[in-house]
Amino acid sequence: MKNLFSLKGKVALVTGASRGLGFAMAEALADYGAHVVMNGRHKKTLDPKVKALADKKHAVWGAAFDVADTDACAKAVADIVKQHGHLDVLVNNAGTAEYAPVTDYPLDMWERLIGIHLTGAFVLAREAGRHMAARGKGTIINIGSIAGPKIAVPMMPAYATAKAGLEGLTRALAVELGPKGVTANCIAPGYFHTELGGSLKEGEPPPDAAKAFYRMVEEHTPLKRWAKPEEIKGLTVFLASDAASYMNGSVIYIDGGMSVLQ
Ligand SMILES: NC(=O)c1ccc[n+]([C@@H]2O[C@H](COP(=O)([O-])OP(=O)(O)OC[C@H]3O[C@@H](n4cnc5c(N)ncnc54)[C@H](OP(=O)(O)O)[C@@H]3O)[C@@H](O)[C@H]2O)c1
């Protein structure tokens, strides 16, 4: 029987794959047979992570660029198509968080966050989408968040706006590219232990200053714990695979139930 989840023959680009959720997703896609191009801003931190997967006999390449650089995004898609022949899966994951009170939120911080999370994702989706539409197949996975579309976290107005925007972008891509055989979906994570989410190793206690925050997340999550980065792998492989051939325009919350807790 055909393995519905096999990614053999597919080429994927995962942005922000030098650590955290992006690294976990790149590893999962490679585990299932995809050729994976891993992105991050810094070659110095990206290269060792690419090597770590290459050492496991995975087919992986590094492409260091800043997703806020729109020319670099367009070039990256063109380079992948030139080098690998095609691009089948785009995972728009790169992201950062910066905090300031909304009434003092600096405009440059706002523009930086929107540039990385939203404009970068749009340009990569536009470039990849054009290529995929011409081939009549491909899929785009945007990494949203529970924060923005479902809940709001104080001092993160740009992040919340960008993540809500990514859901809109996902729907826009789904309706326009769907007729051309290209799908777009959004994975919206809750709280995962990563540098951005709040990094703690399993069993490690939170620092005193952050104890209340860690407890708050646990209390507001029906599963009563934070997620581990590898818990995003299954959903990513599913959405990238032929098993998800009829998934289009969906936003899937992977948050231990946080978004449905009253
Ligand atoms: N962790 C959570 O709880 C959580 C919850 C909801 C949503 N998310 C979303 O999930 C995504 C991944 O987050 P994470 O928790 O894995 O964060 P992370 O551990 O901080 O990793 C972020 C990744 O993005 C890269 N990156 C940052 N800015 C970039 C840019 N301008 N261009 C290219 N790469 C860039 C980083 O590498 P360099 O710094 O080397 O460039 C790194 O590889 C983000 O979009 C985040 O908003 C996370």
PDB file of C-alpha atoms and ligand atoms in Angstrom:
ATOM      1  CA  MET A   1       0.000   0.000   0.000  1.00  0.00           C
ATOM      2  CA  LYS A   2       1.228   3.512  -0.807  1.00  0.00           C
ATOM      3  CA  ASN A   3       2.589   5.354   2.232  1.00  0.00           C
ATOM      4  CA  LEU A   4       0.332   8.407   2.379  1.00  0.00           C
ATOM      5  CA  PHE A   5       2.805  10.263   4.550  1.00  0.00           C
ATOM      6  CA  SER A   6       5.890   9.670   2.428  1.00  0.00           C
ATOM      7  CA  LEU A   7       7.611  12.866   1.296  1.00  0.00           C
ATOM      8  CA  LYS A   8      10.026  11.138  -1.074  1.00  0.00           C
ATOM      9  CA  GLY A   9      10.689  13.244  -4.160  1.00  0.00           C
ATOM     10  CA  LYS A  10       9.473  16.462  -2.515  1.00  0.00           C
ATOM     11  CA  VAL A  11      11.657  19.509  -1.968  1.00  0.00           C
ATOM     12  CA  ALA A  12      10.850  21.680   1.054  1.00  0.00           C
ATOM     13  CA  LEU A  13      12.011  25.076   2.300  1.00  0.00           C
ATOM     14  CA  VAL A  14      11.669  25.661   6.048  1.00  0.00           C
ATOM     15  CA  THR A  15      12.433  29.193   7.208  1.00  0.00           C
ATOM     16  CA  GLY A  16      13.800  29.697  10.706  1.00  0.00           C
ATOM     17  CA  ALA A  17      15.101  26.126  10.824  1.00  0.00           C
ATOM     18  CA  SER A  18      18.284  26.735  12.801  1.00  0.00           C
ATOM     19  CA  ARG A  19      16.557  25.930  16.103  1.00  0.00           C
ATOM     20  CA  GLY A  20      13.199  25.486  17.828  1.00  0.00           C
ATOM     21  CA  LEU A  21      10.095  24.519  15.879  1.00  0.00           C
ATOM     22  CA  GLY A  22      11.736  25.122  12.497  1.00  0.00           C
ATOM     23  CA  PHE A  23      14.532  22.671  13.233  1.00  0.00           C
ATOM     24  CA  ALA A  24      12.022  20.077  14.473  1.00  0.00           C
ATOM     25  CA  MET A  25       9.906  20.514  11.322  1.00  0.00           C
ATOM     26  CA  ALA A  26      12.932  20.309   9.017  1.00  0.00           C
ATOM     27  CA  GLU A  27      14.003  17.099  10.735  1.00  0.00           C
ATOM     28  CA  ALA A  28      10.515  15.616  10.460  1.00  0.00           C
ATOM     29  CA  LEU A  29      10.190  16.439   6.751  1.00  0.00           C
ATOM     30  CA  ALA A  30      13.634  14.936   6.107  1.00  0.00           C
ATOM     31  CA  ASP A  31      12.735  11.874   8.220  1.00  0.00           C
ATOM     32  CA  TYR A  32       9.856  11.232   5.825  1.00  0.00           C
ATOM     33  CA  GLY A  33      12.059  11.518   2.739  1.00  0.00           C
ATOM     34  CA  ALA A  34      11.916  15.168   1.680  1.00  0.00           C
ATOM     35  CA  HIS A  35      14.933  17.107   0.494  1.00  0.00           C
ATOM     36  CA  VAL A  36      14.945  20.036   2.898  1.00  0.00           C
ATOM     37  CA  VAL A  37      16.451  23.498   2.514  1.00  0.00           C
ATOM     38  CA  MET A  38      16.930  24.978   5.986  1.00  0.00           C
ATOM     39  CA  ASN A  39      16.951  28.738   6.506  1.00  0.00           C
ATOM     40  CA  GLY A  40      18.076  31.061   9.285  1.00  0.00           C
ATOM     41  CA  ARG A  41      19.712  34.473   9.253  1.00  0.00           C
ATOM     42  CA  HIS A  42      23.143  33.374  10.368  1.00  0.00           C
ATOM     43  CA  LYS A  43      25.294  30.857   8.517  1.00  0.00           C
ATOM     44  CA  LYS A  44      27.341  30.378  11.678  1.00  0.00           C
ATOM     45  CA  THR A  45      24.377  29.022  13.670  1.00  0.00           C
ATOM     46  CA  LEU A  46      22.626  27.423  10.696  1.00  0.00           C
ATOM     47  CA  ASP A  47      25.521  25.331   9.350  1.00  0.00           C
ATOM     48  CA  PRO A  48      25.988  23.139  12.470  1.00  0.00           C
ATOM     49  CA  LYS A  49      22.245  22.364  12.503  1.00  0.00           C
ATOM     50  CA  VAL A  50      22.305  21.429   8.809  1.00  0.00           C
ATOM     51  CA  LYS A  51      25.322  19.235   9.516  1.00  0.00           C
ATOM     52  CA  ALA A  52      23.548  17.569  12.444  1.00  0.00           C
ATOM     53  CA  LEU A  53      20.793  16.372  10.101  1.00  0.00           C
ATOM     54  CA  ALA A  54      23.185  15.587   7.240  1.00  0.00           C
ATOM     55  CA  ASP A  55      25.127  13.378   9.666  1.00  0.00           C
ATOM     56  CA  LYS A  56      21.912  11.374  10.116  1.00  0.00           C
ATOM     57  CA  LYS A  57      21.932  10.785   6.344  1.00  0.00           C
ATOM     58  CA  HIS A  58      19.211  13.320   5.699  1.00  0.00           C
ATOM     59  CA  ALA A  59      19.182  15.280   2.421  1.00  0.00           C
ATOM     60  CA  VAL A  60      19.494  18.827   3.760  1.00  0.00           C
ATOM     61  CA  TRP A  61      20.972  22.125   2.597  1.00  0.00           C
ATOM     62  CA  GLY A  62      21.436  25.498   4.288  1.00  0.00           C
ATOM     63  CA  ALA A  63      20.241  28.826   2.856  1.00  0.00           C
ATOM     64  CA  ALA A  64      21.132  31.725   5.121  1.00  0.00           C
ATOM     65  CA  PHE A  65      19.049  34.844   4.486  1.00  0.00           C
ATOM     66  CA  ASP A  66      16.831  37.266   6.355  1.00  0.00           C
ATOM     67  CA  VAL A  67      13.153  36.715   5.500  1.00  0.00           C
ATOM     68  CA  ALA A  68      12.620  40.453   6.031  1.00  0.00           C
ATOM     69  CA  ASP A  69      14.818  41.012   2.961  1.00  0.00           C
ATOM     70  CA  THR A  70      12.251  40.632   0.179  1.00  0.00           C
ATOM     71  CA  ASP A  71      14.854  40.412  -2.599  1.00  0.00           C
ATOM     72  CA  ALA A  72      16.627  37.647  -0.705  1.00  0.00           C
ATOM     73  CA  CYS A  73      13.313  35.743  -0.362  1.00  0.00           C
ATOM     74  CA  ALA A  74      12.684  35.889  -4.109  1.00  0.00           C
ATOM     75  CA  LYS A  75      16.270  34.849  -4.835  1.00  0.00           C
ATOM     76  CA  ALA A  76      16.039  31.929  -2.390  1.00  0.00           C
ATOM     77  CA  VAL A  77      13.010  30.450  -4.167  1.00  0.00           C
ATOM     78  CA  ALA A  78      14.656  30.941  -7.584  1.00  0.00           C
ATOM     79  CA  ASP A  79      17.896  29.338  -6.330  1.00  0.00           C
ATOM     80  CA  ILE A  80      16.057  26.307  -4.934  1.00  0.00           C
ATOM     81  CA  VAL A  81      14.184  25.760  -8.186  1.00  0.00           C
ATOM     82  CA  LYS A  82      17.447  26.100 -10.113  1.00  0.00           C
ATOM     83  CA  GLN A  83      19.383  23.754  -7.838  1.00  0.00           C
ATOM     84  CA  HIS A  84      16.713  21.159  -7.018  1.00  0.00           C
ATOM     85  CA  GLY A  85      14.421  21.439 -10.041  1.00  0.00           C
ATOM     86  CA  HIS A  86      11.284  22.260  -8.052  1.00  0.00           C
ATOM     87  CA  LEU A  87       9.854  23.362  -4.714  1.00  0.00           C
ATOM     88  CA  ASP A  88       6.922  21.383  -3.295  1.00  0.00           C
ATOM     89  CA  VAL A  89       6.589  22.533   0.307  1.00  0.00           C
ATOM     90  CA  LEU A  90       7.129  25.993   1.781  1.00  0.00           C
ATOM     91  CA  VAL A  91       7.037  26.308   5.569  1.00  0.00           C
ATOM     92  CA  ASN A  92       6.880  29.973   6.608  1.00  0.00           C
ATOM     93  CA  ASN A  93       8.132  29.625  10.172  1.00  0.00           C
ATOM     94  CA  ALA A  94      10.846  32.233  10.839  1.00  0.00           C
ATOM     95  CA  GLY A  95       9.912  34.582  13.634  1.00  0.00           C
ATOM     96  CA  THR A  96      11.010  36.658  16.580  1.00  0.00           C
ATOM     97  CA  ALA A  97       9.239  38.334  19.483  1.00  0.00           C
ATOM     98  CA  GLU A  98       9.840  41.823  20.858  1.00  0.00           C
ATOM     99  CA  TYR A  99       7.958  43.299  23.758  1.00  0.00           C
ATOM    100  CA  ALA A 100       6.879  46.863  24.598  1.00  0.00           C
ATOM    101  CA  PRO A 101       3.735  48.487  25.999  1.00  0.00           C
ATOM    102  CA  VAL A 102       1.281  49.250  23.202  1.00  0.00           C
ATOM    103  CA  THR A 103       1.185  52.967  24.049  1.00  0.00           C
ATOM    104  CA  ASP A 104       4.980  53.217  23.689  1.00  0.00           C
ATOM    105  CA  TYR A 105       5.449  50.616  20.977  1.00  0.00           C
ATOM    106  CA  PRO A 106       8.225  51.934  18.681  1.00  0.00           C
ATOM    107  CA  LEU A 107       7.364  52.108  14.995  1.00  0.00           C
ATOM    108  CA  ASP A 108      10.655  50.496  13.970  1.00  0.00           C
ATOM    109  CA  MET A 109       9.865  47.509  16.221  1.00  0.00           C
ATOM    110  CA  TRP A 110       6.393  47.263  14.668  1.00  0.00           C
ATOM    111  CA  GLU A 111       7.801  47.380  11.142  1.00  0.00           C
ATOM    112  CA  ARG A 112      10.513  44.835  11.996  1.00  0.00           C
ATOM    113  CA  LEU A 113       8.033  42.302  13.371  1.00  0.00           C
ATOM    114  CA  ILE A 114       5.549  42.771  10.522  1.00  0.00           C
ATOM    115  CA  GLY A 115       8.438  42.533   8.038  1.00  0.00           C
ATOM    116  CA  ILE A 116       9.665  39.206   9.403  1.00  0.00           C
ATOM    117  CA  HIS A 117       6.401  37.453  10.224  1.00  0.00           C
ATOM    118  CA  LEU A 118       4.067  38.795   7.570  1.00  0.00           C
ATOM    119  CA  THR A 119       5.823  40.484   4.639  1.00  0.00           C
ATOM    120  CA  GLY A 120       8.546  37.827   4.458  1.00  0.00           C
ATOM    121  CA  ALA A 121       5.940  35.054   4.526  1.00  0.00           C
ATOM    122  CA  PHE A 122       3.903  36.839   1.840  1.00  0.00           C
ATOM    123  CA  VAL A 123       6.844  37.295  -0.538  1.00  0.00           C
ATOM    124  CA  LEU A 124       8.011  33.701  -0.112  1.00  0.00           C
ATOM    125  CA  ALA A 125       4.438  32.469  -0.652  1.00  0.00           C
ATOM    126  CA  ARG A 126       4.052  34.689  -3.721  1.00  0.00           C
ATOM    127  CA  GLU A 127       7.291  33.440  -5.281  1.00  0.00           C
ATOM    128  CA  ALA A 128       6.793  29.791  -4.308  1.00  0.00           C
ATOM    129  CA  GLY A 129       3.083  29.977  -5.166  1.00  0.00           C
ATOM    130  CA  ARG A 130       3.793  31.203  -8.687  1.00  0.00           C
ATOM    131  CA  HIS A 131       6.211  28.323  -9.249  1.00  0.00           C
ATOM    132  CA  MET A 132       3.872  25.749  -7.671  1.00  0.00           C
ATOM    133  CA  ALA A 133       0.861  26.991  -9.635  1.00  0.00           C
ATOM    134  CA  ALA A 134       2.792  26.609 -12.884  1.00  0.00           C
ATOM    135  CA  ARG A 135       3.481  22.967 -11.920  1.00  0.00           C
ATOM    136  CA  GLY A 136      -0.092  22.391 -10.719  1.00  0.00           C
ATOM    137  CA  LYS A 137       0.990  21.170  -7.280  1.00  0.00           C
ATOM    138  CA  GLY A 138       2.590  22.230  -4.031  1.00  0.00           C
ATOM    139  CA  THR A 139       1.682  23.284  -0.524  1.00  0.00           C
ATOM    140  CA  ILE A 140       2.340  26.250   1.740  1.00  0.00           C
ATOM    141  CA  ILE A 141       2.321  25.931   5.516  1.00  0.00           C
ATOM    142  CA  ASN A 142       2.276  29.156   7.498  1.00  0.00           C
ATOM    143  CA  ILE A 143       3.197  29.035  11.171  1.00  0.00           C
ATOM    144  CA  GLY A 144       0.747  31.258  12.998  1.00  0.00           C
ATOM    145  CA  SER A 145       0.126  31.333  16.726  1.00  0.00           C
ATOM    146  CA  ILE A 146      -2.550  31.107  19.343  1.00  0.00           C
ATOM    147  CA  ALA A 147      -1.362  34.645  20.262  1.00  0.00           C
ATOM    148  CA  GLY A 148      -3.134  37.120  18.038  1.00  0.00           C
ATOM    149  CA  PRO A 149      -6.025  35.324  16.377  1.00  0.00           C
ATOM    150  CA  LYS A 150      -7.286  33.581  19.562  1.00  0.00           C
ATOM    151  CA  ILE A 151      -5.761  35.277  22.580  1.00  0.00           C
ATOM    152  CA  ALA A 152      -3.716  38.409  23.133  1.00  0.00           C
ATOM    153  CA  VAL A 153      -0.516  38.588  25.128  1.00  0.00           C
ATOM    154  CA  PRO A 154       0.262  42.004  26.626  1.00  0.00           C
ATOM    155  CA  MET A 155       3.115  43.997  25.071  1.00  0.00           C
ATOM    156  CA  MET A 156       3.056  42.057  21.777  1.00  0.00           C
ATOM    157  CA  PRO A 157       0.789  44.104  19.480  1.00  0.00           C
ATOM    158  CA  ALA A 158       2.888  43.649  16.318  1.00  0.00           C
ATOM    159  CA  TYR A 159       3.280  39.911  16.890  1.00  0.00           C
ATOM    160  CA  ALA A 160      -0.467  39.513  17.485  1.00  0.00           C
ATOM    161  CA  THR A 161      -1.296  41.527  14.377  1.00  0.00           C
ATOM    162  CA  ALA A 162       1.167  39.635  12.208  1.00  0.00           C
ATOM    163  CA  LYS A 163      -0.070  36.230  13.377  1.00  0.00           C
ATOM    164  CA  ALA A 164      -3.715  37.189  12.813  1.00  0.00           C
ATOM    165  CA  GLY A 165      -2.626  38.446   9.383  1.00  0.00           C
ATOM    166  CA  LEU A 166      -0.990  35.115   8.580  1.00  0.00           C
ATOM    167  CA  GLU A 167      -4.354  33.407   8.985  1.00  0.00           C
ATOM    168  CA  GLY A 168      -5.804  35.866   6.461  1.00  0.00           C
ATOM    169  CA  LEU A 169      -2.879  35.280   4.114  1.00  0.00           C
ATOM    170  CA  THR A 170      -3.429  31.528   4.405  1.00  0.00           C
ATOM    171  CA  ARG A 171      -7.066  31.910   3.334  1.00  0.00           C
ATOM    172  CA  ALA A 172      -6.139  34.281   0.501  1.00  0.00           C
ATOM    173  CA  LEU A 173      -3.597  31.772  -0.809  1.00  0.00           C
ATOM    174  CA  ALA A 174      -6.049  28.886  -0.410  1.00  0.00           C
ATOM    175  CA  VAL A 175      -8.812  30.462  -2.491  1.00  0.00           C
ATOM    176  CA  GLU A 176      -6.559  31.798  -5.235  1.00  0.00           C
ATOM    177  CA  LEU A 177      -4.074  28.945  -5.569  1.00  0.00           C
ATOM    178  CA  GLY A 178      -6.495  26.088  -4.808  1.00  0.00           C
ATOM    179  CA  PRO A 179      -7.922  26.053  -8.352  1.00  0.00           C
ATOM    180  CA  LYS A 180      -4.330  25.704  -9.577  1.00  0.00           C
ATOM    181  CA  GLY A 181      -3.658  22.606  -7.477  1.00  0.00           C
ATOM    182  CA  VAL A 182      -1.753  24.381  -4.694  1.00  0.00           C
ATOM    183  CA  THR A 183      -2.902  24.247  -1.069  1.00  0.00           C
ATOM    184  CA  ALA A 184      -2.209  26.528   1.904  1.00  0.00           C
ATOM    185  CA  ASN A 185      -2.801  25.853   5.575  1.00  0.00           C
ATOM    186  CA  CYS A 186      -1.759  27.359   8.872  1.00  0.00           C
ATOM    187  CA  ILE A 187      -0.397  25.651  11.974  1.00  0.00           C
ATOM    188  CA  ALA A 188      -1.099  27.788  15.038  1.00  0.00           C
ATOM    189  CA  PRO A 189       0.969  26.644  18.033  1.00  0.00           C
ATOM    190  CA  GLY A 190       0.286  27.294  21.683  1.00  0.00           C
ATOM    191  CA  TYR A 191       3.209  27.357  24.119  1.00  0.00           C
ATOM    192  CA  PHE A 192       6.239  25.308  23.057  1.00  0.00           C
ATOM    193  CA  HIS A 193       9.584  25.157  24.840  1.00  0.00           C
ATOM    194  CA  THR A 194      11.841  27.023  22.409  1.00  0.00           C
ATOM    195  CA  GLU A 195      14.011  30.111  22.676  1.00  0.00           C
ATOM    196  CA  LEU A 196      11.055  32.247  21.575  1.00  0.00           C
ATOM    197  CA  GLY A 197       8.381  30.394  23.550  1.00  0.00           C
ATOM    198  CA  GLY A 198      10.360  30.091  26.777  1.00  0.00           C
ATOM    199  CA  SER A 199      13.087  27.495  26.729  1.00  0.00           C
ATOM    200  CA  LEU A 200      13.189  24.940  29.488  1.00  0.00           C
ATOM    201  CA  LYS A 201      14.555  21.435  29.167  1.00  0.00           C
ATOM    202  CA  GLU A 202      12.320  18.601  30.341  1.00  0.00           C
ATOM    203  CA  GLY A 203      12.182  18.502  34.143  1.00  0.00           C
ATOM    204  CA  GLU A 204      14.088  21.805  34.463  1.00  0.00           C
ATOM    205  CA  PRO A 205      12.378  24.262  36.866  1.00  0.00           C
ATOM    206  CA  PRO A 206      11.573  27.753  35.544  1.00  0.00           C
ATOM    207  CA  PRO A 207      13.690  30.658  36.830  1.00  0.00           C
ATOM    208  CA  ASP A 208      12.114  32.467  39.809  1.00  0.00           C
ATOM    209  CA  ALA A 209      11.298  35.600  37.786  1.00  0.00           C
ATOM    210  CA  ALA A 210       9.272  33.587  35.274  1.00  0.00           C
ATOM    211  CA  LYS A 211       7.611  31.092  37.641  1.00  0.00           C
ATOM    212  CA  ALA A 212       4.226  32.836  37.590  1.00  0.00           C
ATOM    213  CA  PHE A 213       4.220  32.907  33.788  1.00  0.00           C
ATOM    214  CA  TYR A 214       5.099  29.218  33.482  1.00  0.00           C
ATOM    215  CA  ARG A 215       2.385  28.354  36.001  1.00  0.00           C
ATOM    216  CA  MET A 216      -0.139  30.532  34.160  1.00  0.00           C
ATOM    217  CA  VAL A 217       0.509  28.674  30.896  1.00  0.00           C
ATOM    218  CA  GLU A 218       0.129  25.300  32.611  1.00  0.00           C
ATOM    219  CA  GLU A 219      -3.057  26.353  34.384  1.00  0.00           C
ATOM    220  CA  HIS A 220      -4.577  27.699  31.144  1.00  0.00           C
ATOM    221  CA  THR A 221      -3.725  24.577  29.157  1.00  0.00           C
ATOM    222  CA  PRO A 222      -6.074  21.583  29.571  1.00  0.00           C
ATOM    223  CA  LEU A 223      -3.086  19.220  29.040  1.00  0.00           C
ATOM    224  CA  LYS A 224      -1.439  21.052  31.990  1.00  0.00           C
ATOM    225  CA  ARG A 225       1.975  21.361  30.394  1.00  0.00           C
ATOM    226  CA  TRP A 226       4.025  23.129  27.742  1.00  0.00           C
ATOM    227  CA  ALA A 227       4.689  21.344  24.449  1.00  0.00           C
ATOM    228  CA  LYS A 228       8.024  19.944  23.367  1.00  0.00           C
ATOM    229  CA  PRO A 229       9.272  21.141  19.932  1.00  0.00           C
ATOM    230  CA  GLU A 230       9.029  17.616  18.508  1.00  0.00           C
ATOM    231  CA  GLU A 231       5.270  17.640  19.153  1.00  0.00           C
ATOM    232  CA  ILE A 232       4.834  19.792  16.036  1.00  0.00           C
ATOM    233  CA  LYS A 233       6.376  17.129  13.801  1.00  0.00           C
ATOM    234  CA  GLY A 234       3.353  14.910  13.121  1.00  0.00           C
ATOM    235  CA  LEU A 235       1.075  17.737  12.003  1.00  0.00           C
ATOM    236  CA  THR A 236       3.804  19.182   9.763  1.00  0.00           C
ATOM    237  CA  VAL A 237       4.456  15.867   8.018  1.00  0.00           C
ATOM    238  CA  PHE A 238       0.707  15.365   7.580  1.00  0.00           C
ATOM    239  CA  LEU A 239       0.157  18.793   6.020  1.00  0.00           C
ATOM    240  CA  ALA A 240       3.192  18.415   3.742  1.00  0.00           C
ATOM    241  CA  SER A 241       2.108  14.952   2.564  1.00  0.00           C
ATOM    242  CA  ASP A 242      -0.459  13.556   0.146  1.00  0.00           C
ATOM    243  CA  ALA A 243      -2.495  12.525   3.215  1.00  0.00           C
ATOM    244  CA  ALA A 244      -3.539  16.197   3.439  1.00  0.00           C
ATOM    245  CA  SER A 245      -4.475  16.522  -0.248  1.00  0.00           C
ATOM    246  CA  TYR A 246      -7.946  17.935   0.565  1.00  0.00           C
ATOM    247  CA  MET A 247      -6.774  20.260   3.361  1.00  0.00           C
ATOM    248  CA  ASN A 248      -6.876  23.847   2.112  1.00  0.00           C
ATOM    249  CA  GLY A 249      -7.353  27.116   3.968  1.00  0.00           C
ATOM    250  CA  SER A 250      -7.429  25.435   7.374  1.00  0.00           C
ATOM    251  CA  VAL A 251      -5.984  26.850  10.564  1.00  0.00           C
ATOM    252  CA  ILE A 252      -5.055  24.082  12.978  1.00  0.00           C
ATOM    253  CA  TYR A 253      -4.417  24.957  16.602  1.00  0.00           C
ATOM    254  CA  ILE A 254      -1.859  22.753  18.311  1.00  0.00           C
ATOM    255  CA  ASP A 255      -2.074  24.146  21.812  1.00  0.00           C
ATOM    256  CA  GLY A 256      -2.976  21.408  24.281  1.00  0.00           C
ATOM    257  CA  GLY A 257      -6.529  22.780  24.250  1.00  0.00           C
ATOM    258  CA  MET A 258      -5.631  26.278  25.485  1.00  0.00           C
ATOM    259  CA  SER A 259      -7.709  28.073  22.854  1.00  0.00           C
ATOM    260  CA  VAL A 260     -10.921  26.219  23.762  1.00  0.00           C
ATOM    261  CA  LEU A 261     -10.653  26.513  27.560  1.00  0.00           C
ATOM    262  CA  GLN A 262     -13.328  28.765  29.002  1.00  0.00           C
TER     263      GLN A 262
HETATM  264  N1  LIG B   1       7.499  28.555  20.693  1.00  0.00           N
HETATM  265  C1  LIG B   1       6.249  28.876  20.829  1.00  0.00           C
HETATM  266  O1  LIG B   1       5.656  28.712  21.905  1.00  0.00           O
HETATM  267  C2  LIG B   1       5.489  29.433  19.662  1.00  0.00           C
HETATM  268  C3  LIG B   1       4.107  29.625  19.814  1.00  0.00           C
HETATM  269  C4  LIG B   1       3.374  30.119  18.748  1.00  0.00           C
HETATM  270  C5  LIG B   1       3.985  30.419  17.545  1.00  0.00           C
HETATM  271  N2  LIG B   1       5.325  30.234  17.427  1.00  0.00           N
HETATM  272  C6  LIG B   1       5.936  30.590  16.130  1.00  0.00           C
HETATM  273  O2  LIG B   1       6.728  29.517  15.671  1.00  0.00           O
HETATM  274  C7  LIG B   1       7.798  30.037  14.865  1.00  0.00           C
HETATM  275  C8  LIG B   1       9.121  29.470  15.378  1.00  0.00           C
HETATM  276  O3  LIG B   1       9.299  29.912  16.714  1.00  0.00           O
HETATM  277  P1  LIG B   1      10.300  29.191  17.725  1.00  0.00           P
HETATM  278  O4  LIG B   1       9.590  29.160  19.012  1.00  0.00           O
HETATM  279  O5  LIG B   1      10.841  27.957  17.136  1.00  0.00           O
HETATM  280  O6  LIG B   1      11.434  30.326  17.812  1.00  0.00           O
HETATM  281  P2  LIG B   1      13.007  30.231  17.984  1.00  0.00           P
HETATM  282  O7  LIG B   1      13.399  29.019  18.711  1.00  0.00           O
HETATM  283  O8  LIG B   1      13.424  31.566  18.490  1.00  0.00           O
HETATM  284  O9  LIG B   1      13.511  30.054  16.458  1.00  0.00           O
HETATM  285  C9  LIG B   1      13.268  31.073  15.524  1.00  0.00           C
HETATM  286  C10 LIG B   1      13.956  30.710  14.229  1.00  0.00           C
HETATM  287  O10 LIG B   1      13.707  31.741  13.266  1.00  0.00           O
HETATM  288  C11 LIG B   1      14.957  32.229  12.769  1.00  0.00           C
HETATM  289  N3  LIG B   1      14.784  33.628  12.411  1.00  0.00           N
HETATM  290  C12 LIG B   1      14.422  34.656  13.208  1.00  0.00           C
HETATM  291  N4  LIG B   1      14.305  35.777  12.512  1.00  0.00           N
HETATM  292  C13 LIG B   1      14.593  35.446  11.220  1.00  0.00           C
HETATM  293  C14 LIG B   1      14.643  36.178  10.019  1.00  0.00           C
HETATM  294  N5  LIG B   1      14.385  37.497   9.989  1.00  0.00           N
HETATM  295  N6  LIG B   1      14.959  35.526   8.871  1.00  0.00           N
HETATM  296  C15 LIG B   1      15.237  34.203   8.890  1.00  0.00           C
HETATM  297  N7  LIG B   1      15.202  33.460  10.001  1.00  0.00           N
HETATM  298  C16 LIG B   1      14.890  34.076  11.150  1.00  0.00           C
HETATM  299  C17 LIG B   1      15.947  31.964  13.899  1.00  0.00           C
HETATM  300  O11 LIG B   1      17.271  31.876  13.452  1.00  0.00           O
HETATM  301  P3  LIG B   1      18.277  33.137  13.474  1.00  0.00           P
HETATM  302  O12 LIG B   1      17.978  33.928  14.723  1.00  0.00           O
HETATM  303  O13 LIG B   1      19.625  32.514  13.469  1.00  0.00           O
HETATM  304  O14 LIG B   1      17.972  33.883  12.232  1.00  0.00           O
HETATM  305  C18 LIG B   1      15.462  30.592  14.356  1.00  0.00           C
HETATM  306  O15 LIG B   1      15.930  29.589  13.488  1.00  0.00           O
HETATM  307  C19 LIG B   1       7.703  31.566  14.962  1.00  0.00           C
HETATM  308  O16 LIG B   1       7.032  32.072  13.840  1.00  0.00           O
HETATM  309  C20 LIG B   1       6.867  31.779  16.212  1.00  0.00           C
HETATM  310  O17 LIG B   1       6.179  32.999  16.176  1.00  0.00           O
HETATM  311  C21 LIG B   1       6.092  29.758  18.449  1.00  0.00           C
END
